[in-house]
Amino acid sequence: VNDMVQYVWGKTQRRGARGRQAVYDAYMVTDSVVAGFSEAFGLALSKASTPAIYDLVAKTISDAVYATKKAKKHYRRRRPSVQFGDTTLIPWDEASHVNSPSYPPSHSAAGWAVALVLSELNPARAEPILKRGYEYGQSRVIAGYHYQSDVDAARLAASAAVARIHTTPEFAEALKKAR
């Protein structure tokens, strides 16, 4: 029931600034992600100006996406737009998603994982950073590509992925360089 309520809510958010943000958030490439977190972080992040943070974000995105792959392959949940024969906020991208699973969304996992890592780098800005990471997931609900429960599961997968990468010396070194 909550998935349906949130799906309808998401459709009401498509016009205006929140809809534009959801479209922006659909482009999950490192350049757009660091730019999307810059205001929340309190610093203009980019490959040129903050290369160590940029590299850490790129690796975090990759790890978070990987953390969703087995569940996607196992559950093969249909996307809400496919389930209901509905359009999304990003119609030019629909064809590439018709046969890809909804649960759990890699975009949402990546946004949340990046938020966790960036909030660790800049704890004074943790609240706006985590809010922005949360918004990445909600953007997928607004766009009509995922159910709320998909996004919630992605945040759990991302949290586990970030906990896991904390055990590696490579992450510790990357975090040190980013600081």
Coordinates of N, CA, C and O in Angstrom, one line a residue, residues 30 54-64 165 170-171:
T30 N 29.8 10.3 -12.4 CA 30.6 11.0 -11.3 C 30.5 12.5 -11.4 O 30.3 13.2 -10.3
Y54 N 36.7 13.4 -5.8 CA 36.1 12.9 -7.0 C 36.4 11.4 -7.2 O 35.5 10.6 -7.5
D55 N 37.7 11.0 -7.0 CA 38.0 9.6 -7.2 C 37.3 8.7 -6.1 O 36.9 7.6 -6.4
L56 N 37.2 9.2 -4.9 CA 36.5 8.5 -3.9 C 35.1 8.3 -4.2 O 34.5 7.2 -4.0
V57 N 34.4 9.4 -4.7 CA 33.0 9.3 -5.1 C 32.8 8.3 -6.2 O 31.9 7.5 -6.2
A58 N 33.7 8.3 -7.2 CA 33.6 7.4 -8.3 C 33.7 6.0 -7.8 O 32.9 5.1 -8.3
K59 N 34.6 5.7 -7.0 CA 34.7 4.3 -6.4 C 33.5 3.9 -5.6 O 33.1 2.8 -5.6
T60 N 33.0 4.9 -4.8 CA 31.9 4.6 -4.0 C 30.7 4.3 -4.8 O 29.9 3.4 -4.5
I61 N 30.5 5.0 -5.9 CA 29.3 4.8 -6.8 C 29.5 3.4 -7.3 O 28.5 2.6 -7.3
S62 N 30.6 3.0 -7.8 CA 30.9 1.7 -8.3 C 30.5 0.6 -7.3 O 29.9 -0.4 -7.6
D63 N 31.0 0.7 -6.1 CA 30.8 -0.2 -5.0 C 29.3 -0.3 -4.7 O 28.8 -1.4 -4.5
A64 N 28.6 0.8 -4.7 CA 27.2 0.8 -4.3 C 26.4 0.1 -5.4 O 25.4 -0.7 -5.2
I165 N 33.3 -1.5 2.6 CA 34.5 -0.9 2.0 C 35.4 -0.2 3.1 O 36.6 0.0 2.9
E170 N 42.5 0.1 1.0 CA 42.4 1.0 -0.2 C 41.4 2.2 0.2 O 41.7 3.3 -0.2
F171 N 40.3 1.8 0.8 CA 39.3 2.8 1.2 C 39.9 3.8 2.2 O 39.8 5.0 2.1

